[in-house]
Short mmCIF file of C-alpha atoms in Angstrom, two decimals:
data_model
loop_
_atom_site.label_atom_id
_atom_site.label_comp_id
_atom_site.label_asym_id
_atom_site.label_seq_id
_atom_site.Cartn_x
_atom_site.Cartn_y
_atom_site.Cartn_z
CA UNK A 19 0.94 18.04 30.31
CA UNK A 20 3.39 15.89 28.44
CA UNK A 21 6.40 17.42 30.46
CA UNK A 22 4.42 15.50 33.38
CA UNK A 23 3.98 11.97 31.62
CA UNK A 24 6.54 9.67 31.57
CA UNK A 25 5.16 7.29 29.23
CA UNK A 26 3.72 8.51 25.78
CA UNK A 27 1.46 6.87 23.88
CA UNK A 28 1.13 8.01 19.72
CA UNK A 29 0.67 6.29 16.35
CA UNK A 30 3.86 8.31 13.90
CA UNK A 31 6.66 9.69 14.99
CA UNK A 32 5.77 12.76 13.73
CA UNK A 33 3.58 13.48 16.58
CA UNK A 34 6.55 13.48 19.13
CA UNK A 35 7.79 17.32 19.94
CA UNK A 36 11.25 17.53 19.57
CA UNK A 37 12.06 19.41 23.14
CA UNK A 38 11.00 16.18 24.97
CA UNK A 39 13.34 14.44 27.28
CA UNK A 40 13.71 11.05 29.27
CA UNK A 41 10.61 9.59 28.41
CA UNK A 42 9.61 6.22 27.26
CA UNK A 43 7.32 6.06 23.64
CA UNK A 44 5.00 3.75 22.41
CA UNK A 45 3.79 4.19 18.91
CA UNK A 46 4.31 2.78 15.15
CA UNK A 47 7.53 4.62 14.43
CA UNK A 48 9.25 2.45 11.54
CA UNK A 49 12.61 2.65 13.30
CA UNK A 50 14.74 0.71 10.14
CA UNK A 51 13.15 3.55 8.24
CA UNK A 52 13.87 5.84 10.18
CA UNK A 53 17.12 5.63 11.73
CA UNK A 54 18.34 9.12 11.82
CA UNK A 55 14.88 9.92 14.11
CA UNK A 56 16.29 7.29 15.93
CA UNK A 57 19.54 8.11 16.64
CA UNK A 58 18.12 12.08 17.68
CA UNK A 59 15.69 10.39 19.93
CA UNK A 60 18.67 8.08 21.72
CA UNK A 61 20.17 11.53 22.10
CA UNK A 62 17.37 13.19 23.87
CA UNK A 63 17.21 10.10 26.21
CA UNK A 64 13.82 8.76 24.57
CA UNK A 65 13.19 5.33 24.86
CA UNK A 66 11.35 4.07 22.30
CA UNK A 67 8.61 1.06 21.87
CA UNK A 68 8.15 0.45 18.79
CA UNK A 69 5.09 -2.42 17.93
CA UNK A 70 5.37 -2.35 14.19
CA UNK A 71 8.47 -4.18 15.02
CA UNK A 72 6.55 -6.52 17.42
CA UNK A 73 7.28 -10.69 15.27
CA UNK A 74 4.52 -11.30 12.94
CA UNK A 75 3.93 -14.60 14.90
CA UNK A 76 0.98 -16.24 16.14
CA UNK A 77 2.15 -15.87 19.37
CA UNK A 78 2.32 -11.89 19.16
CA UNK A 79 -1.05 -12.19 17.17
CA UNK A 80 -2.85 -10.32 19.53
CA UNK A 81 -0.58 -7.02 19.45
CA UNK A 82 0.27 -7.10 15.55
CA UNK A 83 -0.55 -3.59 14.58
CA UNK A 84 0.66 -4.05 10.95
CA UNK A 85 -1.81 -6.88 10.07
CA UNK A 86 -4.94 -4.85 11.82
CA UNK A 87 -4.52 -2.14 10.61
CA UNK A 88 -3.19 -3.56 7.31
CA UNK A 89 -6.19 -5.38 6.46
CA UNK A 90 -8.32 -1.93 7.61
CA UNK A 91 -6.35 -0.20 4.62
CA UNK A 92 -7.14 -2.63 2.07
CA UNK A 93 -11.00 -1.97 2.76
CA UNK A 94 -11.07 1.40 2.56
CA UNK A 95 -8.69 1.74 -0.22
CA UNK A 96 -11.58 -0.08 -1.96
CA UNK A 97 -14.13 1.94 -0.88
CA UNK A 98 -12.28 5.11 -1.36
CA UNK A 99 -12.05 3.95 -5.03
CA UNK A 100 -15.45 3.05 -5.50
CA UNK A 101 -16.50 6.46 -4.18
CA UNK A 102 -14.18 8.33 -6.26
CA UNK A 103 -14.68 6.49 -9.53
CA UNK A 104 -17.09 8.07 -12.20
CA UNK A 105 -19.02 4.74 -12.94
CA UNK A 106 -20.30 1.41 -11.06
CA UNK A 107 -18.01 -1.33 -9.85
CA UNK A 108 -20.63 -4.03 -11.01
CA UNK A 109 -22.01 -5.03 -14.31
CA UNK A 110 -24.87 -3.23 -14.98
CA UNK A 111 -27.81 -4.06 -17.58
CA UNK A 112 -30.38 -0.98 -18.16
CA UNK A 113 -32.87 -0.13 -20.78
CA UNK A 114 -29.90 2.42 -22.24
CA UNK A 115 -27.60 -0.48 -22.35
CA UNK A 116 -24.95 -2.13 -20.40
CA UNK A 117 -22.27 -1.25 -18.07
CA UNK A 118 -19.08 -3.03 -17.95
CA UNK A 119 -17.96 -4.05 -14.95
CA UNK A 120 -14.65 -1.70 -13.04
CA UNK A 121 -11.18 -3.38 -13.40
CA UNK A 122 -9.00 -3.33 -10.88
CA UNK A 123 -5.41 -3.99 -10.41
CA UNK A 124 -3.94 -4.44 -7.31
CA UNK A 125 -0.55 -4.89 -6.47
CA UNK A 126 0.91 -6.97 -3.21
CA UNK A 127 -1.11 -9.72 -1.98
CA UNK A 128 -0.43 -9.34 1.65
CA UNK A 129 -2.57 -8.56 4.62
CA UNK A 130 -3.87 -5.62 2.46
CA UNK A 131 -4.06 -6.81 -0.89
CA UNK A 132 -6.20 -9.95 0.10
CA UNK A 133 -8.94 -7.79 1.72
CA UNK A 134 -9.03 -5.42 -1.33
CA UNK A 135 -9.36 -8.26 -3.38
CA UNK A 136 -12.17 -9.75 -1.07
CA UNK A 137 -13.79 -6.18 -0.98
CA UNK A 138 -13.89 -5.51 -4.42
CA UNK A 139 -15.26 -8.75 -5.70
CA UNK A 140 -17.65 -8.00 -3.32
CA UNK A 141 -18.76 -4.99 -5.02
CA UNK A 142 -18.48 -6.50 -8.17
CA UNK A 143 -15.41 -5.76 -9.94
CA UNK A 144 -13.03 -7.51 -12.14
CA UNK A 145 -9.82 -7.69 -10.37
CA UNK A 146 -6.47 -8.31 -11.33
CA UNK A 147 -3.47 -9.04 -8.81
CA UNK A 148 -0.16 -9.39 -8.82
CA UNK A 149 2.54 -10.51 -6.04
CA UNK A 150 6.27 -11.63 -6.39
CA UNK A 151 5.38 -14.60 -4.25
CA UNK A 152 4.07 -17.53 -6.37
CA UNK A 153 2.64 -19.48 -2.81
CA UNK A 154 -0.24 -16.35 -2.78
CA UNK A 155 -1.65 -17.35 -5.72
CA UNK A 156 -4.19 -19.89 -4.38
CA UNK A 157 -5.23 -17.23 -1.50
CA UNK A 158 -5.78 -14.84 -4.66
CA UNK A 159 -8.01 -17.34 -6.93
CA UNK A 160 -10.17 -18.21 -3.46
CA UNK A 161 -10.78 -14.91 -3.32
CA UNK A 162 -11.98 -14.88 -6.49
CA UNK A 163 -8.83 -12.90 -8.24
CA UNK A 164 -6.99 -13.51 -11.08
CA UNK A 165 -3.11 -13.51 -10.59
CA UNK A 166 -0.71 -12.23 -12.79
CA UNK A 167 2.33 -14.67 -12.94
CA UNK A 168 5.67 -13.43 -13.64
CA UNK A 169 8.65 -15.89 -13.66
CA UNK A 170 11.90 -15.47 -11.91
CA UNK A 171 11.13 -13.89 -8.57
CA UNK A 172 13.42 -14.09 -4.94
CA UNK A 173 11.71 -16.61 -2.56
CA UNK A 174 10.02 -13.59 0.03
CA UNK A 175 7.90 -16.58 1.74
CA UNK A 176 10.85 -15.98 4.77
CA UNK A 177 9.46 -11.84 4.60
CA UNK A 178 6.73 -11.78 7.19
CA UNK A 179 4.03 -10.58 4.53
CA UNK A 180 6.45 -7.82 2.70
CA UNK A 181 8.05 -7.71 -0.78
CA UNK A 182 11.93 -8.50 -0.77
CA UNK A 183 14.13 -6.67 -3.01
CA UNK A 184 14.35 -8.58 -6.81
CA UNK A 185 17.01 -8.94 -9.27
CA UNK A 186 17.51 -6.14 -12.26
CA UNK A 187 16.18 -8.79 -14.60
CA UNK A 188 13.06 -9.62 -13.05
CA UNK A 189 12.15 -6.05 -12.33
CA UNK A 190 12.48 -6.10 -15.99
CA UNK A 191 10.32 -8.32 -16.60
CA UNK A 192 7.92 -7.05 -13.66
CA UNK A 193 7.49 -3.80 -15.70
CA UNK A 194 6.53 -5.58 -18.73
CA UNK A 195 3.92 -7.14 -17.31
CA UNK A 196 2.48 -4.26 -15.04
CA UNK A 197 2.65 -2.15 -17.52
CA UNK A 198 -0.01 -4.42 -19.47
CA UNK A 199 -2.40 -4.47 -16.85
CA UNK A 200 -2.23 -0.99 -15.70
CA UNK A 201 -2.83 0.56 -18.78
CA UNK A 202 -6.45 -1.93 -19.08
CA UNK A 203 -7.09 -1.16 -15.09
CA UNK A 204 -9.96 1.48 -14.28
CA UNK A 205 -8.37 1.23 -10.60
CA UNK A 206 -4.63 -0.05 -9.21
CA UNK A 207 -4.43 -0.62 -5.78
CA UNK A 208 -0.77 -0.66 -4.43
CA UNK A 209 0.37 -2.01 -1.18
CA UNK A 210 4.30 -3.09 -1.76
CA UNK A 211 6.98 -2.29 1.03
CA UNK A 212 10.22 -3.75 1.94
CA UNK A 213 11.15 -3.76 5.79
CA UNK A 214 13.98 -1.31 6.80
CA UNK A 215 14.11 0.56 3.09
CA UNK A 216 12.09 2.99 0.31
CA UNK A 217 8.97 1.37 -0.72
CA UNK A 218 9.98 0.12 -4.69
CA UNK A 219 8.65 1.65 -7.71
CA UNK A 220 6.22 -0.22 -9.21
CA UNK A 221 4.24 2.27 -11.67
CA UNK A 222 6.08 4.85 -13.39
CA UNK A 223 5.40 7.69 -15.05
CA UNK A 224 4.86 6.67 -18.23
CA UNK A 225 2.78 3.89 -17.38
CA UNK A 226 0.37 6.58 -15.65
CA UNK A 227 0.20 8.34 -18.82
CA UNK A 228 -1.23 5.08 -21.00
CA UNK A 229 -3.74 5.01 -18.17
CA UNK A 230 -7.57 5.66 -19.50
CA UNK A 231 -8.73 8.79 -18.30
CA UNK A 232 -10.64 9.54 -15.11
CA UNK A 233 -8.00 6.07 -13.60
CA UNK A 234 -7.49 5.94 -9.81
CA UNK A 235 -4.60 5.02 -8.37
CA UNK A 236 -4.58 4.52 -4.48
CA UNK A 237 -0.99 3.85 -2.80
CA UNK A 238 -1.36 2.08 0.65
CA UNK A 239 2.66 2.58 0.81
CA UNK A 240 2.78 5.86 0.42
CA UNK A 241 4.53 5.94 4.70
CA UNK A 242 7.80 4.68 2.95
CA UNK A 243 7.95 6.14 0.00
CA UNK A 244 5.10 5.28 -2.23
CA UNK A 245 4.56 2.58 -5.14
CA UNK A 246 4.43 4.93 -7.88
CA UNK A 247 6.73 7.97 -8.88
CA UNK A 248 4.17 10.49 -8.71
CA UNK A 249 3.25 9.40 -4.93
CA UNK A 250 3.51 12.24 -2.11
CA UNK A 251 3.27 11.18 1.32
CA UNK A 252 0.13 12.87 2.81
CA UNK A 253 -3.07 11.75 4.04
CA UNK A 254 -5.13 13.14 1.07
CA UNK A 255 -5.37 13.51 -2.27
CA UNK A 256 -2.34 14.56 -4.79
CA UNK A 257 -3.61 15.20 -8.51
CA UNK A 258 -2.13 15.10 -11.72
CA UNK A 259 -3.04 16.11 -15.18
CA UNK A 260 -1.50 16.45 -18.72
CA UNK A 261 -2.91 16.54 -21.88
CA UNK A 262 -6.39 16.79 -20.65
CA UNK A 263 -6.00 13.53 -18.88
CA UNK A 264 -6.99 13.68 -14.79
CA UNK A 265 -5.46 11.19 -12.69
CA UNK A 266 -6.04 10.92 -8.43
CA UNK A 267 -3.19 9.78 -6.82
CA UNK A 268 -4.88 8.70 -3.05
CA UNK A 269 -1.98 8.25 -0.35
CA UNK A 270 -3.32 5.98 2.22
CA UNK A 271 -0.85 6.19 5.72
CA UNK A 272 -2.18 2.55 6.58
CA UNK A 273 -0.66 2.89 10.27
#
C-alpha cells in the first residue's frame, strides 16, 4: 500500500519505514534536529515537507502546526496534572479544615505556557511562571500569573515563540532562581526548546530531590530532549524514586 503512494502523509519521522524510495513526505519531522534522518532520507530519494518549519507568520497562520498543537499541549499538560495529583487544585474550606490551594510552576511562556497558565487558574491554582523574555510578562499577569523575573537574559523577542541559548552567567543565575520555586511547586510545567538544537536543562537532579513528595513534573519538550535531566522521550509516564520520595516524570510529544 505505501509502495503504491507517492505522497505520504505522517506526524514523526519515526513513522516512515526505512526501505521506502522516491516519495514525497509531509509530516512534523524537526529537520534542524534531525539532520542525520535527513541526510539518509536525501539518500533514499525522499523528499521531504516539513510544516513545523512552515514561518510563524500571520500569513502562514492557517497551517502553523507548532502553535495548534502547542497550545493543545499546554491544556492537557494541565489536566494531566490535575488528574494525577493527590489533592485539589482549588482552595478548599470543609468542616475538617482547609485545603491549600496546588502551586504550580511553569516554565516557558510561549504558545504552551500561556494556555497552562490560563488552564490552571482556571481550576484554581496558584501559578508561578517563568520565561527568559521580559516582553511576556504582561501576557503572564493578564492571565492571572505571577512571573518570576530574572535579570540579564539574550533578547529571544526575534525567536518565533522559542527560548534562545543564554550566557553561562545568566544560566547561573536562572538556576538560582528555579531552584527556589521548584522546590515550593506541587506541579512544574516545562515547555522550553531552542530551534535546530537539545532542548536546555532547566531542572536538575538535585533540584528534583528538594521537591515535596508526591510533585509532578510534566515536560512538554521532552521531542528534543527534555527540560529536566531525568526526562525520557516517550509518550507515557517515566518514574523515579529515592529515599521514599515518588516523583512522575510525564513526557508530553506536543506534535
Amino acid at each position: 500500500m505505501l509502495d503504491a503512494a507517492d505522497v505520504l502523509l505522517s506526524i514523526h519521522s519515526d513513522e516512515i519505514p526505512s526501505s521506502l524510495k522516491n516519495k514525497i513526505l509531509i509530516g512534523v519531522f524537526q529537520p534542524l534536529y534531525q539532520k542525520d534522518l535527513m541526510n539518509s532520507w536525501a539518500g533514499q530519494q525522499l523528499t521531504s515537507f516539513s510544516l513545523d518549519m512552515l514561518p510563524r507568520t500571520t500569513r502562514a497562520q492557517s497551517m502553523d502546526v507548532l502553535s495548534s498543537q502547542a497550545n493543545i499541549a499546554g491544556y492537557k499538560a494541565v489536566l494531566l496534572s490535575a488528574d494525577m495529583f493527590s489533592r485539589y487544585f482549588p482552595m478548599f474550606i470543609t468542616a475538617a479544615g482547609s485545603i491549600p490551594p496546588a502551586k504550580l510552576l511553569i516554565l516557558g511562556a510561549g504558545v504552551a505556557g500561556l494556555q497552562a497558565i490560563a488552564t490552571a487558574k482556571r481550576l484554581g491554582a496558584i501559578v508561578e511562571v517563568f520565561d527568559t523574555r521580559p516582553q511576556v510578562k504582561e501576557e503572564v499577569m493578564s492571565l492571572g500569573g505571577k512571573f518570576v523575573e530574572v535579570e540579564g537574559a539574550a533578547d529571544a523577542s526575534t525567536a518565533g515563540g522559542y527560548a534562545v541559548e543564554q550566557s553561562e552567567e545568566f544560566q547561573q543565575k536562572q538556576k538560582a532562581k528555579i531552584a527556589e520555586s521548584v522546590a515550593k511547586a506541587d506541579i512544574v510545567i516545562t515547555t522550553a526548546q531552542i530551534p535546530g538544537k537539545k532542548a536546555p536543562i532547566l531542572i536538575t537532579i538535585s533540584m528534583i530531590e528538594s521537591m515535596k513528595k508526591g510533585s509532578i513534573i510534566i515536560d512538554i519538550a521532552a521531542a528534543t530532549g527534555g527540560n529536566t535531566e531525568l526526562t525520557k522521550t516517550m509518550k507515557l509516564f517515566a518514574s523515579w524514586s529515592n529515599d521514599c520520595r515518588q516523583f512522575r516524570i510525564t513526557s508530553i510529544d506536543a506534535l
